[in-house]
C-alpha cells in the first residue's frame, strides 16, 4: 500500500522538507512524511498554507507539480522555469491540425478507445454469472461493429468520428449499467453538468478530473501546447490536446479499477445529502487512483509505473509530430 | 520614491500577508511591508524561504509573478492556473511567421529601434558641450541614413534587416562612448558572453535581463507563445518573441535612464574584483529600473505607468495578429 499522493481536503497545512522527504504538518499537530519519489502531485488549499523554499526546491527538482487551490478550485501552480522549449514541435503541432496527421491521430484515439472498452467489458464479464455474460458479449459485439465501421470507412470527418465514438460509448455504459449493483442507481453515463445523483457517475467525474491534471502536466512537460488538439474541437476553455490524450487512459486507469472496486465493496455512504462525495469515500477513491498510478505495466516494450506511461505518451506523440516515429500508438493495457 | 519591487540579494526571507500588504521579513528581524499594488514582480532565493498561502493568493490575484531562484538563477515560478487560452491567437502567431506579417512586424521593430536611438542621442545632446553635440549630430545623421535605407527599400530578408540594425547600433554606441565619462572605460557595447569589464556594459547586461523578465511575463499573460517571434531567429533556448518585444523598450527604459544616471553620479566602486556588480551599486540600479517602471507616460492615447505599457504591448501585438488592428505600433516614448 502506498501513501496518498495528494492533499485535497481541509486546510492549514505546513509543507517543509527533511532530506528527501516532504514533511506535511497540520495545526492540530498531525504530521506525515512522504518520500518525494512516491509523490506524483500535491494539491493544497491556500488557506492557512505555509511552505518552505526547500520543499519547493525538492518538488521542482523531482518534477512534482504543486497545484494551489482556493475553495478546492485550482487557482495557481508552481512549475519549473520554462527556460527552453521546442519551437519546431510547437509549429508542427499547429500544422498537423491542417494536414493528414489530424485524422490519423483522431481515428487512432477513437479506435483505441473502443478496443479498451471491449477489453474492460470482457475482463469484467469473466467474473459474472453466465446470464450477464451473454448480455455483455452482445454489447461487445455492438461496439466491435462500430469499430469495424470506423476502421474500414476511412471517412475523415471529425464530427462523424465523434458520433461513432458516442455510439460505442452508449453500448459500453449500457453494458456497465447491467453489471453494477442496482443499489448504486447507475442508469447511464452523466457528466458533471448533467448533475448525476448516483455514486458511480459522481466518482467517475471526480477521477476523470484527477486524470486530467496528470495528463495536463505530462503535456506541459513534453513541450506540446495543451490547447491544440486533433480529435476534440478547439476551445479556449478546454485543453483539447489534454482531452485527446485522456481518452486512452479513461478505461484502464479509471473505469476498470473503479468498477472492480464497486463490485467488491458495498457502498453504504458514498454521497452526502447534496450528492457530493463524502470525505471518507473520496479518500478511498484517491487511494484507488494513486495505487493504480503506481502499478507497473509494460507498454511499447517499456516496463514502468502507469504514472510514467502517462508522462511518456505526449513525448511519443511529439516524436510522431516531428517525424521521428511513423505513427502514434495509444495506451491499451487493461490490467 | 517608490519601494524596491524585487528581492534578489541574499536569502532567508519570510513572505506573508497583512491586508493588501506583502510582509517581507528576514531572520535578522528586519521587516518591510509593501502594498501589492506597488509590486511588479518578486524574485526570491529558495534558500531559507518561507511563504504563506495567503501571500501566494495575494500575488496570484494581482498578477504579480513570483520567480524562485537557486543561487540567483531562476529555477521555478508561481503562476495563475492557465485554465483558458486563446487557441486562434496561438495559431495565427505561427501562421504570421510564414506570411507578410512577419516582415511587417520585423521591420516595424527595427525602424522603431533606430528612431528611439536617435531620440535618446538628441535628448542627451542638449545637455552636452557644443563640441560633443556636433559629434552626436553626425552619428544621428548616420543612423538616419540607415533608417531611410530600411524604410525605403522594402527588402524583406530578415538577415538584411538584422545587418542594418547592427549598423545603426554601432553608430549609436559609438556616440554614447563619446559621451560617457572616460573613467568608465566604455569603448563599445559588449554582451555578457563577451565578458565586458566596464560598469556601463555590466549594468546594461544586468538591466536588460530584468527587462527581459518583465517582457516575458507580459507575453505569457497575453496568451502569446514567448518562443515564436518575427525578427529574431527561432531558438529553443532564447524566447524570440520576448527578444522582439524587448527591442522597443531597451532605449527608453534602460539606456536613457542609465546614461543620465551615470552622467550625474561619479562611479567610485561599481564593480568588484571579478568585474561583477557590487551589491550596493546593484541596489542603485534596481531602484533606478523600478522607479522608471512606475513613471506615467502616454502612449497610444493611454496614460499609464511604463510597467503597464509593457503589459499592454503584447496584447496590442495579439490584436494585430487577430486582425483586430491593422498594424502594430512600437513603444517610442523617451521621457
XYZ file of C-alpha atoms in Angstrom:
670
model
C 0.000 0.000 0.000
C 1.499 3.321 -0.992
C 0.805 6.598 0.726
C -1.703 9.125 -0.556
C -0.147 11.263 -3.217
C -2.371 14.232 -2.921
C -3.735 16.689 -0.434
C -7.188 17.901 -1.166
C -9.312 18.033 1.900
C -9.172 20.739 4.522
C -6.602 23.444 5.027
C -3.913 24.724 7.371
C -1.024 22.662 6.034
C 2.643 23.355 6.571
C 4.857 21.829 3.909
C 8.566 21.528 4.612
C 11.467 19.272 3.738
C 13.658 16.796 5.597
C 16.270 15.099 3.427
C 14.382 13.552 0.538
C 11.099 13.671 2.436
C 8.232 16.101 2.178
C 7.012 16.831 5.692
C 3.346 17.711 5.825
C 2.137 19.002 9.162
C -1.152 20.440 10.336
C -2.010 22.901 13.060
C -3.532 20.073 15.125
C -0.074 18.504 15.414
C -0.655 15.644 12.961
C 2.328 15.069 10.713
C 3.136 12.936 7.712
C 6.439 12.331 5.955
C 6.432 11.158 2.358
C 9.395 10.273 0.193
C 9.419 12.645 -2.778
C 9.870 9.646 -5.088
C 6.396 8.425 -4.121
C 4.694 11.746 -4.732
C 3.168 12.381 -8.114
C 1.357 15.636 -7.367
C 0.469 17.881 -4.458
C -2.798 19.772 -4.267
C -3.073 22.199 -1.378
C -5.588 24.786 -0.299
C -4.072 28.262 0.055
C -5.982 28.888 3.269
C -3.608 28.515 6.183
C -0.902 27.104 3.933
C 2.748 27.653 4.685
C 5.501 26.285 2.509
C 9.263 26.375 2.712
C 11.662 27.177 -0.103
C 13.446 23.871 0.429
C 10.181 21.945 -0.037
C 9.558 23.933 -3.226
C 13.076 23.156 -4.415
C 12.540 19.419 -3.772
C 9.288 19.418 -5.755
C 10.773 21.432 -8.631
C 13.772 19.114 -8.802
C 11.623 15.977 -8.957
C 9.052 17.425 -11.328
C 6.254 17.171 -8.767
C 3.540 19.692 -9.604
C 2.093 21.764 -6.792
C -1.432 22.910 -7.544
C -2.746 25.708 -5.332
C -6.432 25.602 -4.545
C -8.865 28.200 -3.329
C -12.037 26.581 -2.009
C -10.965 23.360 -3.757
C -10.622 25.084 -7.139
C -7.186 25.344 -8.769
C -6.054 28.990 -8.921
C -2.304 28.679 -9.315
C 0.596 26.344 -9.779
C 4.290 26.157 -9.204
C 6.332 24.974 -12.089
C 9.899 24.815 -13.335
C 11.088 27.948 -15.103
C 10.499 27.332 -18.759
C 13.905 28.423 -19.955
C 13.771 26.438 -23.120
C 11.183 24.982 -25.429
C 10.930 23.096 -28.698
C 9.953 25.636 -31.324
C 9.712 23.209 -34.241
C 7.429 20.946 -32.209
C 5.068 23.830 -31.427
C 4.850 24.678 -35.105
C 4.387 21.075 -36.226
C 1.615 20.737 -33.655
C -0.287 23.567 -35.350
C 0.496 22.368 -38.872
C -0.630 18.807 -38.119
C -4.110 20.169 -37.403
C -4.355 21.060 -41.070
C -2.860 18.029 -42.756
C -3.495 14.272 -42.837
C -1.988 13.788 -39.394
C -5.068 15.241 -37.757
C -7.288 12.424 -38.958
C -4.651 9.777 -38.294
C -4.317 10.832 -34.670
C -8.059 11.349 -34.158
C -9.026 7.957 -35.586
C -6.232 6.210 -33.673
C -7.613 7.646 -30.438
C -11.212 6.680 -31.248
C -10.357 3.144 -32.352
C -8.159 2.549 -29.326
C -10.889 3.796 -27.017
C -13.298 1.227 -28.453
C -10.705 -1.539 -28.090
C -10.123 -0.546 -24.474
C -13.862 -0.510 -23.817
C -14.191 -4.040 -25.225
C -11.217 -5.198 -23.137
C -12.757 -3.820 -19.948
C -16.105 -5.475 -20.639
C -14.534 -8.842 -21.482
C -12.365 -8.740 -18.390
C -15.305 -7.973 -16.110
C -17.509 -10.496 -17.902
C -15.333 -13.388 -16.702
C -16.308 -12.782 -13.093
C -20.054 -12.502 -13.748
C -22.873 -15.090 -13.901
C -23.489 -16.701 -17.308
C -26.736 -14.790 -17.883
C -24.929 -11.448 -17.502
C -22.048 -12.646 -19.657
C -24.365 -13.093 -22.613
C -25.669 -9.539 -22.330
C -22.133 -8.201 -22.060
C -20.957 -10.223 -25.054
C -23.769 -8.762 -27.099
C -22.665 -5.230 -26.180
C -19.062 -6.096 -27.034
C -20.260 -7.250 -30.456
C -22.114 -3.967 -30.943
C -19.010 -1.952 -30.060
C -16.995 -4.139 -32.413
C -19.300 -3.394 -35.316
C -18.850 0.353 -34.693
C -15.109 -0.272 -34.505
C -15.123 -2.037 -37.882
C -17.202 0.762 -39.351
C -14.633 3.354 -38.360
C -11.521 1.348 -39.187
C -12.770 0.383 -42.652
C -14.542 3.549 -43.766
C -11.629 5.969 -43.853
C -14.107 8.840 -43.505
C -12.041 11.729 -42.232
C -14.770 13.991 -40.862
C -14.221 14.669 -37.192
C -17.925 15.085 -36.478
C -18.588 11.629 -37.903
C -15.783 10.147 -35.791
C -17.220 11.772 -32.690
C -20.703 10.441 -33.446
C -19.237 6.928 -33.780
C -17.411 7.366 -30.503
C -20.685 8.356 -28.838
C -22.369 5.273 -30.298
C -19.718 2.892 -28.952
C -19.735 4.617 -25.576
C -23.507 4.234 -25.310
C -23.144 0.453 -25.723
C -20.274 0.432 -23.236
C -22.132 2.273 -20.478
C -25.307 0.274 -21.109
C -23.305 -2.895 -20.517
C -21.814 -1.488 -17.321
C -25.255 -0.373 -16.115
C -26.262 -4.044 -16.215
C -23.232 -5.097 -14.189
C -23.046 -2.677 -11.285
C -25.278 -3.369 -8.264
C -28.771 -1.916 -8.543
C -28.381 -0.035 -5.233
C -25.909 2.249 -6.966
C -28.663 3.568 -9.169
C -26.495 3.925 -12.278
C -28.700 4.147 -15.365
C -26.226 5.684 -17.786
C -23.216 7.959 -18.002
C -23.796 11.518 -16.810
C -21.202 14.268 -16.885
C -20.769 16.877 -14.170
C -23.009 19.468 -15.801
C -25.775 16.864 -16.046
C -25.867 16.729 -12.222
C -25.675 12.978 -11.682
C -27.034 11.686 -8.385
C -25.514 8.203 -8.284
C -22.104 7.411 -6.747
C -20.671 5.797 -9.907
C -21.152 8.888 -12.065
C -20.022 11.235 -9.290
C -16.922 9.072 -8.738
C -16.168 8.911 -12.461
C -16.356 12.701 -12.743
C -14.059 13.104 -9.764
C -11.471 10.615 -11.003
C -11.519 11.917 -14.580
C -10.645 15.347 -13.163
C -7.646 13.873 -11.339
C -6.642 12.072 -14.525
C -6.954 15.339 -16.435
C -4.416 17.037 -14.148
C -1.971 14.162 -14.619
C -2.275 14.281 -18.395
C -2.211 18.087 -18.470
C 1.026 18.161 -16.552
C 2.534 15.481 -18.807
C 1.551 17.511 -21.873
C 3.179 20.643 -20.472
C 6.386 18.779 -19.664
C 6.517 17.404 -23.220
C 6.575 20.894 -24.723
C 3.253 20.459 -26.514
C 0.543 23.126 -26.264
C -2.329 21.678 -24.184
C -4.867 23.638 -26.231
C -4.023 22.432 -29.756
C -5.618 19.013 -30.260
C -6.779 16.723 -33.035
C -9.931 14.864 -32.051
C -11.601 17.384 -29.781
C -12.752 20.753 -31.024
C -10.527 23.739 -30.276
C -11.725 25.649 -27.264
C -10.262 28.481 -25.219
C -11.617 26.919 -22.052
C -10.968 23.222 -22.593
C -7.463 21.989 -23.415
C -8.273 19.871 -26.457
C -4.951 18.005 -26.594
C -5.342 17.040 -22.931
C -8.853 15.799 -23.743
C -7.423 13.822 -26.676
C -4.685 12.173 -24.633
C -7.003 11.408 -21.710
C -9.191 9.130 -23.837
C -6.774 6.202 -23.863
C -6.383 6.281 -20.079
C -10.025 6.610 -19.043
C -10.878 2.916 -19.353
C -7.712 1.291 -17.951
C -6.924 3.861 -15.225
C -10.364 4.949 -14.052
C -13.274 2.825 -15.325
C -11.896 -0.669 -14.793
C -10.375 -0.180 -11.315
C -13.460 1.754 -10.182
C -15.969 -0.861 -11.382
C -13.955 -3.643 -9.755
C -13.812 -1.627 -6.550
C -17.565 -1.027 -6.562
C -18.309 -4.690 -7.262
C -16.218 -5.739 -4.263
C -17.247 -3.050 -1.820
C -20.764 -2.385 -0.666
C -21.377 1.331 -0.872
C -23.070 2.406 2.257
C -22.487 6.106 2.389
C -20.637 7.447 -0.624
C -22.516 10.710 -1.144
C -23.810 13.357 1.197
C -27.254 14.952 1.003
C -26.185 17.377 -1.726
C -24.928 14.466 -3.853
C -21.268 15.221 -3.304
C -18.620 12.686 -2.322
C -18.238 12.230 1.403
C -14.719 12.877 2.645
C -14.229 9.270 3.762
C -15.300 7.864 0.397
C -13.277 10.438 -1.500
C -10.198 9.277 0.386
C -10.857 5.713 -0.742
C -11.109 6.894 -4.336
C -7.842 8.806 -4.014
C -6.153 5.700 -2.649
C -7.543 3.626 -5.506
C -6.434 6.146 -8.131
C -2.923 6.679 -6.853
C -2.369 2.976 -6.224
C -3.285 2.417 -9.854
C -0.785 5.068 -10.976
C 1.988 3.150 -9.199
C 1.238 -0.162 -10.937
C 3.952 -1.411 -13.233
C 2.867 -2.182 -16.773
C 4.729 -2.959 -19.960
C 3.768 -0.848 -22.936
C 5.780 -0.139 -26.088
C 8.446 -2.532 -24.756
C 8.906 -0.424 -21.667
C 8.082 -1.561 -18.137
C 7.185 1.423 -15.965
C 4.554 2.587 -13.482
C 1.412 3.889 -15.127
C 2.206 7.418 -13.958
C 5.403 7.208 -16.027
C 3.495 5.827 -19.029
C 1.219 8.883 -18.784
C 4.301 11.126 -18.852
C 5.677 9.227 -21.864
C 2.624 9.373 -24.127
C 2.787 13.098 -25.020
C 6.506 12.635 -25.687
C 5.661 9.763 -28.031
C 3.056 11.916 -29.769
C 5.683 14.648 -30.118
C 8.019 12.138 -31.796
C 5.322 11.356 -34.335
C 4.665 15.057 -34.981
C 8.395 15.631 -35.503
C 8.516 12.669 -37.885
C 10.799 10.699 -35.564
C 8.173 7.935 -35.397
C 5.893 6.812 -38.193
C 2.770 6.611 -36.054
C 1.307 7.307 -32.648
C 0.174 4.294 -30.624
C -2.351 4.739 -27.809
C -2.059 3.131 -24.384
C -4.060 -0.106 -24.386
C -3.105 -2.094 -21.291
C -6.075 -3.139 -19.162
C -4.557 -4.819 -16.118
C 10.494 57.436 -4.204
C 8.827 54.061 -4.535
C 9.947 50.953 -2.740
C 12.088 48.298 -4.374
C 9.926 45.938 -6.326
C 12.195 42.991 -6.295
C 14.146 40.804 -3.950
C 17.328 39.492 -5.374
C 20.110 39.630 -2.895
C 20.597 37.235 -0.023
C 18.238 34.642 1.373
C 16.193 33.668 4.410
C 13.043 35.613 3.596
C 9.630 35.031 5.078
C 6.817 36.289 2.872
C 3.387 36.727 4.410
C 0.326 38.918 4.013
C -1.385 41.616 6.042
C -4.451 43.095 4.391
C -3.330 44.283 0.969
C 0.314 44.321 2.040
C 3.056 41.837 1.369
C 5.089 41.488 4.548
C 8.691 40.563 3.893
C 10.690 39.644 6.972
C 14.185 38.292 7.471
C 15.689 36.143 10.160
C 17.628 39.158 11.479
C 14.326 40.796 12.407
C 14.263 43.351 9.590
C 10.831 43.728 8.078
C 9.295 45.520 5.136
C 5.663 45.971 4.168
C 4.797 46.735 0.563
C 1.391 47.419 -0.917
C 0.695 44.730 -3.508
C -0.332 47.458 -5.963
C 3.251 48.739 -5.987
C 4.805 45.346 -6.611
C 5.504 44.326 -10.168
C 7.455 41.138 -9.512
C 9.046 39.214 -6.667
C 12.282 37.320 -7.070
C 13.279 35.226 -4.082
C 16.017 32.740 -3.374
C 14.667 29.350 -2.301
C 17.287 29.050 0.426
C 15.668 29.780 3.755
C 12.480 30.970 2.074
C 9.129 30.548 3.738
C 5.912 31.718 2.182
C 2.307 31.707 3.289
C -0.677 30.631 1.241
C -2.328 34.000 1.810
C 0.709 35.822 0.377
C 0.585 33.484 -2.631
C -3.127 34.171 -3.035
C -2.496 37.948 -2.959
C 0.198 37.684 -5.636
C -1.887 35.370 -7.837
C -4.876 37.693 -7.561
C -2.866 40.766 -8.569
C -0.913 39.029 -11.305
C 2.398 39.519 -9.518
C 4.859 36.864 -10.679
C 6.965 35.100 -8.090
C 10.225 33.875 -9.555
C 12.072 31.308 -7.457
C 15.839 31.463 -7.582
C 18.527 28.986 -6.707
C 21.897 30.703 -6.345
C 20.396 33.736 -8.119
C 19.292 31.680 -11.136
C 15.577 31.274 -11.867
C 14.518 27.642 -11.373
C 10.778 27.946 -10.930
C 7.819 30.247 -10.854
C 4.393 30.502 -9.359
C 1.685 31.500 -11.737
C -2.066 31.535 -12.155
C -3.567 28.248 -13.283
C -3.843 28.532 -17.022
C -7.422 27.397 -17.259
C -8.047 29.064 -20.539
C -6.107 30.248 -23.536
C -6.682 31.788 -26.938
C -6.348 28.998 -29.457
C -6.859 31.111 -32.573
C -4.181 33.540 -31.395
C -1.660 30.720 -30.937
C -2.336 29.509 -34.456
C -2.205 32.979 -36.001
C 1.099 33.543 -34.234
C 2.575 30.549 -36.058
C 0.936 31.401 -39.377
C 2.153 35.010 -39.278
C 5.720 33.691 -39.300
C 5.086 32.439 -42.806
C 3.174 35.299 -44.370
C 3.709 39.022 -44.969
C 3.077 39.861 -41.317
C 6.495 38.551 -40.362
C 8.309 41.221 -42.343
C 5.865 43.939 -41.313
C 6.446 43.251 -37.630
C 10.206 42.758 -38.002
C 10.741 45.979 -39.947
C 8.467 47.936 -37.591
C 10.625 46.811 -34.663
C 13.902 47.663 -36.425
C 12.740 51.080 -37.623
C 11.345 51.992 -34.219
C 14.575 50.953 -32.541
C 16.516 53.351 -34.776
C 14.044 56.161 -34.060
C 14.379 55.527 -30.327
C 18.170 55.536 -30.610
C 18.079 58.905 -32.389
C 15.691 60.284 -29.756
C 17.988 59.211 -26.929
C 21.038 60.761 -28.584
C 19.244 64.038 -29.337
C 17.911 64.256 -25.813
C 21.329 63.696 -24.264
C 22.979 66.001 -26.779
C 21.122 69.016 -25.372
C 22.972 68.765 -22.067
C 26.439 68.400 -23.604
C 29.083 70.932 -24.695
C 28.819 72.193 -28.287
C 31.857 70.206 -29.452
C 30.254 66.938 -28.318
C 26.914 67.942 -29.803
C 28.436 68.077 -33.262
C 29.825 64.565 -32.961
C 26.487 63.289 -31.712
C 24.575 65.025 -34.506
C 26.822 63.340 -37.026
C 26.032 59.926 -35.522
C 22.320 60.742 -35.541
C 22.623 61.533 -39.244
C 24.354 58.213 -39.852
C 21.595 56.328 -38.043
C 19.033 58.284 -40.027
C 20.564 57.233 -43.315
C 20.349 53.574 -42.247
C 16.752 54.240 -41.202
C 15.911 55.656 -44.631
C 17.610 52.713 -46.290
C 15.400 50.250 -44.446
C 12.159 52.199 -44.676
C 12.500 52.788 -48.417
C 13.988 49.522 -49.627
C 11.194 47.122 -48.749
C 13.731 44.281 -48.755
C 12.088 41.542 -46.734
C 15.110 39.408 -45.862
C 15.490 39.099 -42.121
C 19.271 38.729 -42.308
C 19.498 42.034 -44.184
C 17.269 43.734 -41.597
C 19.458 42.413 -38.806
C 22.617 43.641 -40.529
C 21.057 47.116 -40.827
C 20.095 47.012 -37.167
C 23.702 46.174 -36.275
C 24.923 49.082 -38.400
C 22.638 51.598 -36.674
C 23.515 50.217 -33.255
C 27.221 50.595 -33.970
C 26.707 54.319 -34.643
C 24.541 54.600 -31.532
C 27.047 53.024 -29.156
C 29.927 54.920 -30.741
C 28.085 58.155 -29.982
C 27.442 57.075 -26.402
C 31.095 56.056 -25.969
C 31.986 59.694 -26.681
C 29.526 60.964 -24.082
C 30.100 58.834 -21.001
C 33.000 59.798 -18.706
C 36.338 58.303 -19.712
C 36.810 56.761 -16.240
C 34.017 54.320 -17.070
C 36.174 52.772 -19.742
C 33.315 52.135 -22.176
C 34.704 51.592 -25.664
C 31.731 49.845 -27.241
C 28.793 47.590 -26.485
C 29.704 44.152 -25.131
C 27.219 41.430 -24.306
C 27.504 39.107 -21.331
C 29.321 36.355 -23.201
C 31.894 38.895 -24.378
C 32.930 39.409 -20.729
C 32.805 43.200 -20.526
C 34.919 44.788 -17.804
C 33.412 48.282 -17.670
C 30.475 49.250 -15.423
C 28.291 50.557 -18.271
C 28.264 47.266 -20.170
C 27.892 45.209 -16.992
C 24.988 47.437 -15.899
C 23.335 47.244 -19.315
C 23.511 43.445 -19.279
C 22.019 43.339 -15.793
C 19.169 45.725 -16.587
C 18.357 44.083 -19.922
C 17.917 40.817 -18.009
C 15.434 42.486 -15.654
C 13.646 43.972 -18.651
C 13.527 40.534 -20.252
C 11.661 39.074 -17.264
C 9.130 41.915 -17.388
C 8.505 41.428 -21.089
C 8.485 37.633 -20.784
C 5.801 37.772 -18.138
C 3.755 40.238 -20.206
C 3.994 37.909 -23.202
C 2.808 34.944 -21.149
C -0.131 36.905 -19.769
C -1.149 37.927 -23.294
C -1.529 34.311 -24.389
C 1.252 34.540 -26.970
C 3.976 31.892 -27.137
C 7.251 33.506 -25.972
C 9.238 31.337 -28.377
C 7.544 32.190 -31.689
C 8.912 35.532 -32.899
C 9.325 37.528 -36.077
C 12.596 39.443 -36.086
C 14.803 37.143 -34.053
C 15.677 33.655 -35.205
C 13.738 30.773 -33.637
C 15.659 29.152 -30.846
C 14.770 26.547 -28.238
C 16.833 28.404 -25.668
C 16.035 32.034 -26.398
C 12.421 33.225 -26.462
C 12.432 35.026 -29.803
C 9.150 36.897 -29.295
C 10.409 38.216 -25.956
C 13.595 39.343 -27.721
C 11.459 41.033 -30.393
C 9.276 42.899 -27.909
C 12.223 43.926 -25.738
C 13.791 45.965 -28.541
C 11.391 48.900 -28.265
C 11.943 49.198 -24.507
C 15.731 48.936 -24.371
C 16.420 52.583 -25.240
C 13.665 54.362 -23.259
C 13.613 52.069 -20.193
C 17.252 51.075 -19.807
C 19.725 53.045 -21.953
C 18.466 56.582 -21.442
C 17.857 56.453 -17.669
C 21.157 54.603 -17.146
C 23.244 57.076 -19.174
C 21.642 60.012 -17.372
C 22.317 58.316 -14.058
C 25.969 57.699 -14.935
C 26.461 61.266 -16.147
C 25.147 62.609 -12.842
C 26.798 60.165 -10.483
C 30.506 59.583 -10.213
C 31.101 55.862 -10.204
C 33.531 55.090 -7.495
C 33.069 51.430 -6.852
C 30.542 49.814 -9.155
C 32.296 46.503 -9.809
C 34.178 44.084 -7.619
C 37.490 42.449 -8.500
C 35.829 39.796 -10.642
C 34.035 42.500 -12.660
C 30.637 41.827 -11.165
C 28.258 44.455 -9.800
C 28.795 45.273 -6.159
C 25.691 44.777 -4.039
C 25.440 48.465 -3.169
C 25.629 49.533 -6.809
C 23.240 46.808 -7.901
C 20.697 48.173 -5.432
C 21.007 51.605 -7.022
C 20.387 50.075 -10.441
C 17.322 48.230 -9.144
C 15.965 51.466 -7.709
C 16.588 53.246 -10.999
C 14.908 50.489 -13.015
C 11.820 50.115 -10.872
C 11.385 53.861 -10.480
C 11.381 54.065 -14.260
C 8.720 51.335 -14.474
C 6.436 53.439 -12.272
C 6.692 56.559 -14.442
C 3.480 57.600 -16.113
C 3.659 58.016 -19.864
C 1.063 58.490 -22.551
C 1.294 56.089 -25.461
C -1.418 55.097 -27.934
C -3.707 57.629 -26.233
C -3.367 55.846 -22.939
C -1.725 57.304 -19.843
C -0.283 54.541 -17.683
C 2.894 53.602 -15.811
C 5.558 52.121 -18.045
C 5.121 48.725 -16.383
C 1.521 48.759 -17.622
C 2.613 49.824 -21.110
C 4.928 46.790 -21.137
C 1.962 44.582 -20.242
C -0.131 46.183 -22.987
C 2.279 45.800 -25.904
C 1.953 42.005 -26.364
C -1.817 42.440 -26.140
C -1.614 45.052 -28.885
C 0.520 42.716 -30.990
C -2.076 39.991 -30.418
C -4.780 42.337 -31.708
C -2.804 42.845 -34.896
C -2.270 39.096 -35.319
C -6.003 38.509 -34.850
C -6.748 41.227 -37.407
C -8.429 43.434 -34.809
C -5.882 46.171 -35.552
C -4.377 46.993 -38.921
C -0.826 47.369 -37.641
C 1.437 47.005 -34.648
C 2.977 50.195 -33.262
C 6.117 50.010 -31.123
C 6.649 51.946 -27.896
C 8.539 55.149 -28.700
C 8.337 57.435 -25.676
C 11.717 58.659 -24.457
C 10.970 60.640 -21.296
